[in-house]
PDB file of C-alpha atoms and ligand atoms in Angstrom:
ATOM      1  CA  MET A  24     -40.798  -9.827  18.219  1.00 81.00           C
ATOM      2  CA  ARG A  25     -41.796  -6.089  17.447  1.00 90.00           C
ATOM      3  CA  ASN A  26     -41.777  -3.110  19.532  1.00 94.00           C
ATOM      4  CA  PHE A  27     -38.074  -2.333  18.858  1.00 96.00           C
ATOM      5  CA  ASN A  28     -36.293   0.687  20.420  1.00 96.00           C
ATOM      6  CA  GLU A  29     -32.801   1.679  21.457  1.00 96.00           C
ATOM      7  CA  ASP A  30     -32.622  -0.789  23.910  1.00 96.00           C
ATOM      8  CA  ASN A  31     -33.615  -4.016  22.233  1.00 97.00           C
ATOM      9  CA  ILE A  32     -32.696  -3.432  18.631  1.00 97.00           C
ATOM     10  CA  THR A  33     -29.140  -4.962  18.783  1.00 98.00           C
ATOM     11  CA  GLN A  34     -30.189  -8.014  20.458  1.00 97.00           C
ATOM     12  CA  ALA A  35     -32.854  -8.392  18.164  1.00 97.00           C
ATOM     13  CA  VAL A  36     -30.648  -8.321  15.014  1.00 98.00           C
ATOM     14  CA  LEU A  37     -28.413 -10.538  16.525  1.00 97.00           C
ATOM     15  CA  GLU A  38     -31.211 -13.434  17.137  1.00 97.00           C
ATOM     16  CA  ARG A  39     -32.124 -12.650  13.588  1.00 97.00           C
ATOM     17  CA  LEU A  40     -28.477 -13.983  12.521  1.00 97.00           C
ATOM     18  CA  SER A  41     -28.745 -17.141  14.776  1.00 94.00           C
ATOM     19  CA  GLY A  42     -29.763 -19.346  11.704  1.00 94.00           C
ATOM     20  CA  CYS A  43     -26.542 -18.274   9.851  1.00 96.00           C
ATOM     21  CA  GLU A  44     -25.180 -21.579   8.460  1.00 96.00           C
ATOM     22  CA  ASN A  45     -21.562 -20.285   7.569  1.00 97.00           C
ATOM     23  CA  GLU A  46     -19.871 -19.835  11.125  1.00 97.00           C
ATOM     24  CA  ARG A  47     -17.560 -17.398   9.707  1.00 98.00           C
ATOM     25  CA  THR A  48     -20.050 -15.238   8.002  1.00 98.00           C
ATOM     26  CA  ARG A  49     -22.231 -15.269  11.366  1.00 97.00           C
ATOM     27  CA  GLN A  50     -19.189 -13.853  13.511  1.00 98.00           C
ATOM     28  CA  ILE A  51     -18.396 -11.168  10.876  1.00 98.00           C
ATOM     29  CA  SER A  52     -21.812  -9.877  10.803  1.00 98.00           C
ATOM     30  CA  GLU A  53     -22.649 -10.550  14.574  1.00 98.00           C
ATOM     31  CA  ALA A  54     -19.251  -8.202  15.265  1.00 98.00           C
ATOM     32  CA  LEU A  55     -20.480  -5.891  12.416  1.00 98.00           C
ATOM     33  CA  VAL A  56     -23.898  -5.354  13.846  1.00 98.00           C
ATOM     34  CA  ARG A  57     -22.335  -4.865  17.654  1.00 98.00           C
ATOM     35  CA  HIS A  58     -19.523  -2.423  16.454  1.00 98.00           C
ATOM     36  CA  LEU A  59     -21.845  -0.527  14.097  1.00 98.00           C
ATOM     37  CA  HIS A  60     -24.705   0.017  16.495  1.00 98.00           C
ATOM     38  CA  ALA A  61     -22.244   0.858  19.256  1.00 98.00           C
ATOM     39  CA  PHE A  62     -21.156   3.349  17.105  1.00 98.00           C
ATOM     40  CA  LEU A  63     -24.210   5.096  16.508  1.00 98.00           C
ATOM     41  CA  LYS A  64     -25.338   5.000  20.250  1.00 98.00           C
ATOM     42  CA  GLU A  65     -21.865   6.929  20.807  1.00 98.00           C
ATOM     43  CA  ILE A  66     -22.323   9.559  17.997  1.00 98.00           C
ATOM     44  CA  GLU A  67     -26.142   9.638  18.204  1.00 98.00           C
ATOM     45  CA  PRO A  68     -26.512  10.785  14.256  1.00 98.00           C
ATOM     46  CA  THR A  69     -28.845  13.257  13.103  1.00 98.00           C
ATOM     47  CA  GLU A  70     -30.749  11.974  10.114  1.00 98.00           C
ATOM     48  CA  ALA A  71     -29.328  14.437   8.155  1.00 98.00           C
ATOM     49  CA  GLU A  72     -25.840  13.239   9.593  1.00 98.00           C
ATOM     50  CA  TRP A  73     -26.699   9.736   8.626  1.00 98.00           C
ATOM     51  CA  ALA A  74     -28.260  10.647   5.229  1.00 98.00           C
ATOM     52  CA  GLY A  75     -24.672  12.485   4.493  1.00 98.00           C
ATOM     53  CA  ALA A  76     -22.925   9.352   5.683  1.00 98.00           C
ATOM     54  CA  ILE A  77     -24.597   6.941   3.179  1.00 98.00           C
ATOM     55  CA  ASP A  78     -24.004   9.948   0.473  1.00 98.00           C
ATOM     56  CA  PHE A  79     -20.107   9.746   1.167  1.00 98.00           C
ATOM     57  CA  LEU A  80     -20.101   6.472   0.524  1.00 98.00           C
ATOM     58  CA  THR A  81     -22.245   6.199  -2.210  1.00 98.00           C
ATOM     59  CA  ARG A  82     -19.743   8.933  -3.926  1.00 98.00           C
ATOM     60  CA  THR A  83     -17.169   6.851  -2.857  1.00 98.00           C
ATOM     61  CA  GLY A  84     -18.353   3.971  -5.099  1.00 98.00           C
ATOM     62  CA  GLN A  85     -19.088   6.245  -8.191  1.00 98.00           C
ATOM     63  CA  MET A  86     -16.007   7.607  -7.683  1.00 97.00           C
ATOM     64  CA  CYS A  87     -14.151   3.981  -8.659  1.00 95.00           C
ATOM     65  CA  SER A  88     -12.897   3.495 -12.190  1.00 90.00           C
ATOM     66  CA  GLU A  89     -10.183   1.099 -13.831  1.00 80.00           C
ATOM     67  CA  THR A  90      -7.698   3.538 -12.538  1.00 77.00           C
ATOM     68  CA  ARG A  91      -9.254   4.886  -9.441  1.00 86.00           C
ATOM     69  CA  GLN A  92      -9.926   3.137  -6.049  1.00 90.00           C
ATOM     70  CA  GLU A  93     -11.603   5.360  -3.934  1.00 95.00           C
ATOM     71  CA  PHE A  94     -12.652   2.317  -1.514  1.00 94.00           C
ATOM     72  CA  ILE A  95      -8.819   1.640  -1.253  1.00 93.00           C
ATOM     73  CA  LEU A  96      -8.041   5.433  -0.225  1.00 95.00           C
ATOM     74  CA  LEU A  97     -10.608   5.181   2.598  1.00 97.00           C
ATOM     75  CA  SER A  98      -9.407   2.342   3.881  1.00 96.00           C
ATOM     76  CA  ASP A  99      -5.929   3.374   4.119  1.00 96.00           C
ATOM     77  CA  THR A 100      -6.514   6.961   5.341  1.00 98.00           C
ATOM     78  CA  LEU A 101      -8.512   5.267   8.226  1.00 98.00           C
ATOM     79  CA  GLY A 102      -5.419   3.261   8.941  1.00 98.00           C
ATOM     80  CA  VAL A 103      -7.644   0.132   8.153  1.00 97.00           C
ATOM     81  CA  SER A 104      -5.204  -0.946   5.433  1.00 96.00           C
ATOM     82  CA  MET A 105      -2.071  -0.954   7.583  1.00 97.00           C
ATOM     83  CA  LEU A 106      -4.468  -2.806  10.449  1.00 97.00           C
ATOM     84  CA  VAL A 107      -5.462  -5.544   8.327  1.00 97.00           C
ATOM     85  CA  ASP A 108      -1.481  -5.582   6.966  1.00 96.00           C
ATOM     86  CA  ALA A 109      -0.300  -6.062  10.717  1.00 95.00           C
ATOM     87  CA  LEU A 110      -2.871  -8.812  11.586  1.00 96.00           C
ATOM     88  CA  ASN A 111      -1.971 -11.080   8.354  1.00 94.00           C
ATOM     89  CA  HIS A 112       1.877 -10.513   8.575  1.00 92.00           C
ATOM     90  CA  ARG A 113       2.903 -11.301  11.980  1.00 91.00           C
ATOM     91  CA  PHE A 114       6.443 -12.153  10.995  1.00 87.00           C
ATOM     92  CA  THR A 115       9.150 -12.782  13.404  1.00 86.00           C
ATOM     93  CA  GLY A 116      12.971 -12.204  13.622  1.00 93.00           C
ATOM     94  CA  ASN A 117      14.466 -10.619  10.605  1.00 96.00           C
ATOM     95  CA  ALA A 118      11.799 -10.913   7.940  1.00 97.00           C
ATOM     96  CA  THR A 119      11.168  -7.698   5.871  1.00 97.00           C
ATOM     97  CA  GLU A 120       8.384  -5.667   6.956  1.00 97.00           C
ATOM     98  CA  THR A 121       5.528  -5.389   5.130  1.00 97.00           C
ATOM     99  CA  THR A 122       3.318  -2.388   4.233  1.00 96.00           C
ATOM    100  CA  VAL A 123       0.559  -1.167   2.152  1.00 94.00           C
ATOM    101  CA  LEU A 124      -0.126  -2.418  -1.426  1.00 93.00           C
ATOM    102  CA  GLY A 125      -1.743   0.965  -2.218  1.00 91.00           C
ATOM    103  CA  PRO A 126      -3.739   1.384  -5.636  1.00 87.00           C
ATOM    104  CA  PHE A 127      -1.364   1.762  -7.879  1.00 89.00           C
ATOM    105  CA  TYR A 128      -0.145  -1.697  -8.319  1.00 91.00           C
ATOM    106  CA  VAL A 129      -0.501  -3.428 -11.547  1.00 88.00           C
ATOM    107  CA  GLU A 130      -0.341  -6.937 -12.496  1.00 87.00           C
ATOM    108  CA  GLU A 131       1.079  -7.087 -16.002  1.00 85.00           C
ATOM    109  CA  ALA A 132       3.778  -4.747 -15.740  1.00 92.00           C
ATOM    110  CA  ARG A 133       6.666  -5.654 -17.981  1.00 93.00           C
ATOM    111  CA  ASP A 134       9.407  -8.298 -17.282  1.00 96.00           C
ATOM    112  CA  LEU A 135      12.899  -6.697 -17.808  1.00 97.00           C
ATOM    113  CA  PRO A 136      16.582  -8.027 -17.860  1.00 98.00           C
ATOM    114  CA  LEU A 137      18.517  -6.888 -14.506  1.00 98.00           C
ATOM    115  CA  GLY A 138      20.010  -3.733 -14.909  1.00 97.00           C
ATOM    116  CA  ALA A 139      17.207  -1.704 -17.056  1.00 97.00           C
ATOM    117  CA  SER A 140      15.747   1.359 -16.863  1.00 95.00           C
ATOM    118  CA  ILE A 141      12.123   1.403 -16.017  1.00 95.00           C
ATOM    119  CA  SER A 142      11.736   4.564 -16.184  1.00 91.00           C
ATOM    120  CA  HIS A 143      11.109   5.456 -20.221  1.00 82.00           C
ATOM    121  CA  ALA A 144       8.803   8.277 -20.098  1.00 69.00           C
ATOM    122  CA  SER A 145       9.754  10.251 -17.023  1.00 70.00           C
ATOM    123  CA  ASP A 146      12.805  13.069 -16.626  1.00 77.00           C
ATOM    124  CA  GLY A 147      14.442  12.971 -13.075  1.00 87.00           C
ATOM    125  CA  PRO A 148      17.223  12.744 -11.237  1.00 93.00           C
ATOM    126  CA  ALA A 149      18.943   9.067 -11.926  1.00 95.00           C
ATOM    127  CA  MET A 150      18.841   6.496  -9.603  1.00 97.00           C
ATOM    128  CA  ILE A 151      20.355   2.583  -9.218  1.00 97.00           C
ATOM    129  CA  VAL A 152      18.671   0.577  -6.906  1.00 98.00           C
ATOM    130  CA  GLU A 153      20.437  -2.504  -6.072  1.00 98.00           C
ATOM    131  CA  GLY A 154      19.046  -4.904  -3.721  1.00 98.00           C
ATOM    132  CA  SER A 155      18.865  -8.943  -2.654  1.00 98.00           C
ATOM    133  CA  VAL A 156      16.451 -11.205  -1.722  1.00 98.00           C
ATOM    134  CA  SER A 157      17.323 -13.839   0.715  1.00 98.00           C
ATOM    135  CA  ASP A 158      16.071 -16.072   3.484  1.00 98.00           C
ATOM    136  CA  GLN A 159      15.862 -15.593   7.063  1.00 97.00           C
ATOM    137  CA  HIS A 160      19.163 -17.662   7.299  1.00 97.00           C
ATOM    138  CA  GLY A 161      20.777 -15.122   4.960  1.00 97.00           C
ATOM    139  CA  GLU A 162      20.856 -18.066   2.144  1.00 98.00           C
ATOM    140  CA  PRO A 163      20.145 -16.182  -1.175  1.00 98.00           C
ATOM    141  CA  ILE A 164      16.783 -16.725  -2.986  1.00 98.00           C
ATOM    142  CA  ALA A 165      17.752 -17.173  -6.563  1.00 98.00           C
ATOM    143  CA  GLY A 166      15.152 -16.548  -9.260  1.00 98.00           C
ATOM    144  CA  ALA A 167      12.905 -14.499  -6.767  1.00 98.00           C
ATOM    145  CA  LEU A 168      10.264 -12.194  -8.626  1.00 98.00           C
ATOM    146  CA  ILE A 169      10.681  -8.748  -7.852  1.00 98.00           C
ATOM    147  CA  GLU A 170       7.934  -6.707  -8.838  1.00 98.00           C
ATOM    148  CA  THR A 171       8.596  -2.767  -8.252  1.00 98.00           C
ATOM    149  CA  TRP A 172       6.820   0.463  -8.839  1.00 97.00           C
ATOM    150  CA  HIS A 173       7.015   4.098  -7.949  1.00 96.00           C
ATOM    151  CA  ALA A 174       5.872   7.785  -8.523  1.00 94.00           C
ATOM    152  CA  ASP A 175       7.971  10.508 -10.885  1.00 90.00           C
ATOM    153  CA  ASP A 176       9.742  13.316  -9.252  1.00 87.00           C
ATOM    154  CA  HIS A 177       6.276  15.719  -9.574  1.00 87.00           C
ATOM    155  CA  GLY A 178       4.621  12.796  -7.617  1.00 88.00           C
ATOM    156  CA  PHE A 179       2.530  11.085 -10.063  1.00 88.00           C
ATOM    157  CA  TYR A 180       2.279   7.279 -11.261  1.00 89.00           C
ATOM    158  CA  ASP A 181       1.948   6.441 -14.971  1.00 86.00           C
ATOM    159  CA  VAL A 182      -1.494   5.418 -14.439  1.00 83.00           C
ATOM    160  CA  GLN A 183      -2.381   8.978 -12.834  1.00 83.00           C
ATOM    161  CA  ARG A 184      -1.168  10.383 -16.443  1.00 78.00           C
ATOM    162  CA  GLU A 185      -3.316  10.522 -19.458  1.00 71.00           C
ATOM    163  CA  ALA A 186      -1.586   7.631 -21.372  1.00 65.00           C
ATOM    164  CA  GLY A 187      -2.719   5.866 -18.294  1.00 60.00           C
ATOM    165  CA  LEU A 188      -1.744   2.354 -18.253  1.00 58.00           C
ATOM    166  CA  THR A 189      -0.479   2.232 -21.688  1.00 61.00           C
ATOM    167  CA  ALA A 190       2.566   3.811 -20.591  1.00 71.00           C
ATOM    168  CA  LEU A 191       3.617   1.231 -18.085  1.00 84.00           C
ATOM    169  CA  ASP A 192       6.604   3.482 -16.496  1.00 88.00           C
ATOM    170  CA  MET A 193       7.959   3.349 -13.531  1.00 92.00           C
ATOM    171  CA  ARG A 194       7.008  -0.428 -12.986  1.00 95.00           C
ATOM    172  CA  ALA A 195       8.598  -3.589 -13.998  1.00 96.00           C
ATOM    173  CA  ARG A 196       8.936  -7.217 -12.921  1.00 97.00           C
ATOM    174  CA  PHE A 197      12.444  -8.613 -12.275  1.00 98.00           C
ATOM    175  CA  HIS A 198      14.198 -12.040 -11.568  1.00 98.00           C
ATOM    176  CA  ALA A 199      17.141 -12.267  -9.103  1.00 98.00           C
ATOM    177  CA  ASP A 200      20.472 -13.552 -10.402  1.00 98.00           C
ATOM    178  CA  GLU A 201      21.700 -16.616  -8.863  1.00 98.00           C
ATOM    179  CA  ASN A 202      23.416 -15.078  -5.954  1.00 98.00           C
ATOM    180  CA  GLY A 203      19.948 -13.516  -5.104  1.00 98.00           C
ATOM    181  CA  ARG A 204      21.022 -10.290  -6.331  1.00 98.00           C
ATOM    182  CA  PHE A 205      18.815  -7.605  -8.303  1.00 98.00           C
ATOM    183  CA  TRP A 206      19.237  -4.107 -10.117  1.00 98.00           C
ATOM    184  CA  PHE A 207      17.686  -1.525 -11.938  1.00 98.00           C
ATOM    185  CA  ARG A 208      17.680   1.686 -13.139  1.00 97.00           C
ATOM    186  CA  SER A 209      15.146   4.415 -12.683  1.00 96.00           C
ATOM    187  CA  ILE A 210      14.464   7.896 -11.421  1.00 95.00           C
ATOM    188  CA  VAL A 211      14.464   9.405  -7.957  1.00 95.00           C
ATOM    189  CA  PRO A 212      10.624   9.434  -6.475  1.00 94.00           C
ATOM    190  CA  ALA A 213       9.159  12.340  -4.836  1.00 93.00           C
ATOM    191  CA  PHE A 214       6.733  12.361  -1.989  1.00 95.00           C
ATOM    192  CA  TYR A 215       3.186  12.886  -3.073  1.00 95.00           C
ATOM    193  CA  PRO A 216      -0.322  13.695  -2.430  1.00 95.00           C
ATOM    194  CA  ILE A 217      -2.609  10.531  -2.666  1.00 94.00           C
ATOM    195  CA  PRO A 218      -5.353  11.358  -5.254  1.00 93.00           C
ATOM    196  CA  ASN A 219      -7.764  14.075  -3.081  1.00 95.00           C
ATOM    197  CA  ASP A 220     -10.195  15.588  -5.560  1.00 95.00           C
ATOM    198  CA  GLY A 221     -12.707  12.712  -4.463  1.00 97.00           C
ATOM    199  CA  PRO A 222     -14.532  11.916  -1.080  1.00 98.00           C
ATOM    200  CA  VAL A 223     -11.547  10.808   0.577  1.00 98.00           C
ATOM    201  CA  GLY A 224      -9.798  14.307  -0.200  1.00 98.00           C
ATOM    202  CA  LYS A 225     -12.664  16.358   1.111  1.00 98.00           C
ATOM    203  CA  MET A 226     -12.797  13.952   4.429  1.00 98.00           C
ATOM    204  CA  LEU A 227      -9.269  14.803   4.839  1.00 98.00           C
ATOM    205  CA  ASP A 228      -9.865  18.422   4.754  1.00 98.00           C
ATOM    206  CA  ALA A 229     -13.060  18.070   7.144  1.00 98.00           C
ATOM    207  CA  GLN A 230     -10.246  16.073   9.564  1.00 98.00           C
ATOM    208  CA  GLY A 231      -7.619  18.726   8.903  1.00 98.00           C
ATOM    209  CA  ARG A 232      -5.131  16.745   7.462  1.00 98.00           C
ATOM    210  CA  HIS A 233      -2.753  16.565   4.819  1.00 98.00           C
ATOM    211  CA  PRO A 234      -2.977  14.140   1.956  1.00 98.00           C
ATOM    212  CA  TYR A 235       0.960  13.242   1.525  1.00 98.00           C
ATOM    213  CA  ARG A 236       3.072  10.076   1.452  1.00 97.00           C
ATOM    214  CA  PRO A 237       6.878  10.478   1.812  1.00 98.00           C
ATOM    215  CA  ALA A 238       8.800   9.568  -1.246  1.00 97.00           C
ATOM    216  CA  HIS A 239       8.960   5.445  -1.530  1.00 97.00           C
ATOM    217  CA  VAL A 240       9.784   2.828  -4.404  1.00 98.00           C
ATOM    218  CA  HIS A 241       7.110  -0.146  -3.706  1.00 98.00           C
ATOM    219  CA  PHE A 242       7.953  -3.763  -4.170  1.00 98.00           C
ATOM    220  CA  LYS A 243       6.133  -6.866  -4.026  1.00 98.00           C
ATOM    221  CA  VAL A 244       9.124  -9.777  -3.580  1.00 98.00           C
ATOM    222  CA  SER A 245       7.856 -13.569  -4.009  1.00 98.00           C
ATOM    223  CA  ALA A 246       9.382 -17.000  -4.695  1.00 98.00           C
ATOM    224  CA  PRO A 247       8.011 -20.388  -4.253  1.00 98.00           C
ATOM    225  CA  GLY A 248       7.890 -21.618  -0.501  1.00 98.00           C
ATOM    226  CA  PHE A 249       8.254 -18.313   1.011  1.00 97.00           C
ATOM    227  CA  GLU A 250       5.494 -15.778   2.084  1.00 96.00           C
ATOM    228  CA  THR A 251       5.366 -12.752  -0.376  1.00 97.00           C
ATOM    229  CA  ILE A 252       6.379  -9.296   0.926  1.00 97.00           C
ATOM    230  CA  VAL A 253       4.621  -6.541  -0.031  1.00 97.00           C
ATOM    231  CA  THR A 254       6.370  -3.473   0.921  1.00 98.00           C
ATOM    232  CA  HIS A 255       8.348  -0.267   0.068  1.00 97.00           C
ATOM    233  CA  VAL A 256      11.529   1.456   0.761  1.00 98.00           C
ATOM    234  CA  PHE A 257      10.953   5.000   2.079  1.00 98.00           C
ATOM    235  CA  ILE A 258      13.648   7.253   1.398  1.00 98.00           C
ATOM    236  CA  GLU A 259      15.675   8.510   4.456  1.00 98.00           C
ATOM    237  CA  GLY A 260      15.050  12.376   5.327  1.00 97.00           C
ATOM    238  CA  ASP A 261      11.728  13.167   3.874  1.00 97.00           C
ATOM    239  CA  ARG A 262       9.517  15.673   5.453  1.00 97.00           C
ATOM    240  CA  TYR A 263       6.643  13.255   5.722  1.00 98.00           C
ATOM    241  CA  LEU A 264       8.002  10.231   7.147  1.00 98.00           C
ATOM    242  CA  ASP A 265       6.221  10.880  10.248  1.00 98.00           C
ATOM    243  CA  SER A 266       2.738  11.991   9.153  1.00 98.00           C
ATOM    244  CA  ASP A 267       2.308   9.504   6.025  1.00 98.00           C
ATOM    245  CA  VAL A 268      -1.202  10.171   5.245  1.00 98.00           C
ATOM    246  CA  VAL A 269      -1.922   6.258   5.232  1.00 98.00           C
ATOM    247  CA  PHE A 270       0.526   4.901   8.290  1.00 98.00           C
ATOM    248  CA  GLY A 271       2.803   3.024   6.111  1.00 98.00           C
ATOM    249  CA  VAL A 272       6.045   3.816   7.361  1.00 98.00           C
ATOM    250  CA  LYS A 273       8.353   1.887   9.638  1.00 97.00           C
ATOM    251  CA  ASP A 274      11.984   2.162  11.010  1.00 97.00           C
ATOM    252  CA  GLY A 275      13.135  -0.762   9.042  1.00 96.00           C
ATOM    253  CA  LEU A 276      11.880   0.470   6.028  1.00 98.00           C
ATOM    254  CA  ILE A 277      13.727   4.016   5.544  1.00 98.00           C
ATOM    255  CA  ALA A 278      16.898   3.602   3.495  1.00 98.00           C
ATOM    256  CA  ARG A 279      19.518   6.692   2.942  1.00 97.00           C
ATOM    257  CA  LEU A 280      19.577   7.810  -0.987  1.00 97.00           C
ATOM    258  CA  GLU A 281      23.629   7.793  -1.182  1.00 96.00           C
ATOM    259  CA  THR A 282      25.002  10.017  -4.249  1.00 97.00           C
ATOM    260  CA  ILE A 283      27.746   8.051  -6.254  1.00 97.00           C
ATOM    261  CA  GLU A 284      30.284   9.908  -7.065  1.00 96.00           C
ATOM    262  CA  GLY A 285      32.343   7.641  -9.346  1.00 95.00           C
ATOM    263  CA  SER A 286      31.241   5.727 -12.560  1.00 96.00           C
ATOM    264  CA  MET A 287      30.542   2.703 -10.745  1.00 96.00           C
ATOM    265  CA  SER A 288      28.222   1.454  -8.431  1.00 96.00           C
ATOM    266  CA  PRO A 289      29.048  -0.395  -4.797  1.00 93.00           C
ATOM    267  CA  ALA A 290      27.904  -3.459  -6.849  1.00 94.00           C
ATOM    268  CA  GLY A 291      29.889  -2.644  -9.732  1.00 95.00           C
ATOM    269  CA  HIS A 292      27.613  -1.345 -12.228  1.00 95.00           C
ATOM    270  CA  GLU A 293      28.341   1.411 -14.555  1.00 96.00           C
ATOM    271  CA  VAL A 294      26.379   4.659 -13.616  1.00 96.00           C
ATOM    272  CA  THR A 295      26.616   8.456 -14.495  1.00 95.00           C
ATOM    273  CA  PRO A 296      28.527   9.992 -11.886  1.00 96.00           C
ATOM    274  CA  GLY A 297      26.074  11.688  -9.489  1.00 96.00           C
ATOM    275  CA  THR A 298      23.234   8.457  -9.659  1.00 97.00           C
ATOM    276  CA  ALA A 299      21.955   7.946  -6.596  1.00 97.00           C
ATOM    277  CA  LEU A 300      21.771   4.604  -4.914  1.00 98.00           C
ATOM    278  CA  LEU A 301      19.293   2.716  -3.230  1.00 98.00           C
ATOM    279  CA  ALA A 302      20.223  -0.119  -1.613  1.00 98.00           C
ATOM    280  CA  TYR A 303      18.158  -2.534   0.221  1.00 98.00           C
ATOM    281  CA  PRO A 304      18.268  -6.270   1.165  1.00 98.00           C
ATOM    282  CA  PHE A 305      14.805  -8.141   1.101  1.00 98.00           C
ATOM    283  CA  VAL A 306      14.481 -11.630   3.640  1.00 98.00           C
ATOM    284  CA  LEU A 307      11.299 -13.514   2.943  1.00 98.00           C
ATOM    285  CA  PRO A 308      10.443 -15.924   5.648  1.00 96.00           C
ATOM    286  CA  ALA A 309       9.393 -19.149   4.965  1.00 96.00           C
ATOM    287  CA  LYS A 310       6.014 -20.261   4.111  1.00 94.00           C
ATOM    288  CA  ARG A 311       3.751 -21.005   7.127  1.00 83.00           C
TER     289      ARG A 311
HETATM  290  C1  BEZ B 280       0.836   4.558  -3.013  1.00 54.44           C
HETATM  291  O1  BEZ B 280       2.138   4.274  -2.018  1.00 54.44           O
HETATM  292  O2  BEZ B 280       1.064   3.839  -4.074  1.00 54.44           O
HETATM  293  C2  BEZ B 280      -0.599   4.501  -2.318  1.00 54.44           C
HETATM  294  C3  BEZ B 280      -0.603   3.929  -0.999  1.00 54.44           C
HETATM  295  C4  BEZ B 280      -1.835   4.298  -0.314  1.00 54.44           C
HETATM  296  C5  BEZ B 280      -3.090   5.234  -0.777  1.00 54.44           C
HETATM  297  C6  BEZ B 280      -2.493   5.986  -1.973  1.00 54.44           C
HETATM  298  C7  BEZ B 280      -1.151   5.883  -2.797  1.00 54.44           C
HETATM  299 FE1   FE B 281       3.375   4.992  -3.758  1.00 54.44          FE
END
């Protein structure tokens, strides 16, 4: 077939895919072609605009390194990461809601004993995190793995500092005790801008958007026989809760940061008076 034009090219490309043996690959390729062609017909880009789009994607790729994932930022800021998350975690009932993983998760964090401080190279207001992990019937999940990471009180993750990953600061792995409880110490995180010195930052500027995320602590909670929950706990009152640049906030994930007046936390751990308390009960759904 020849003589392609705006009226017949979409069908021609779809027909060219008919020999694709893998059904899923064919389904995805067809949908990509249909939606991409429809998108172009809607916006009717000039050739300069299309060259600009290709340049944008090229620069997005070139910005990626061991510690910088510009494509994840692009997916996050266009609401795609949250959409993929929603499509894959249709949990019912009281299961803890999920949200974006983000680009700052590091698998090889330190395993620390309950009660340890995860912040050794950062200053900031003291915080104790006291949480629990249970199933949807309220039964504790002993030994559940809790991976946590967060920004400092200037809004930076360890990987964004010069020492980079070698610092492994404000991130750690814990195992819940026999009652499904866990606790650790750190500093209160601040709201922060996502890395915005690259193409995604330029895109946000062009769209008239700010680059901020409300203050939060990340958690990845897992246990054999249960769905893994990737989520954050957001701090109540943050000015960016309603305009998170990556659309990650859910009401059920917001917790009040209490101030502990005495020298004992509600769960009976010694603290300096004035320490902030972040408490959150995680509920894991059974594996489907
Ligand atoms: C984060 O919370 O770490 C994050 C999520 C999405 C984009 C940038 C950062
Ligand atoms: Fe974060």
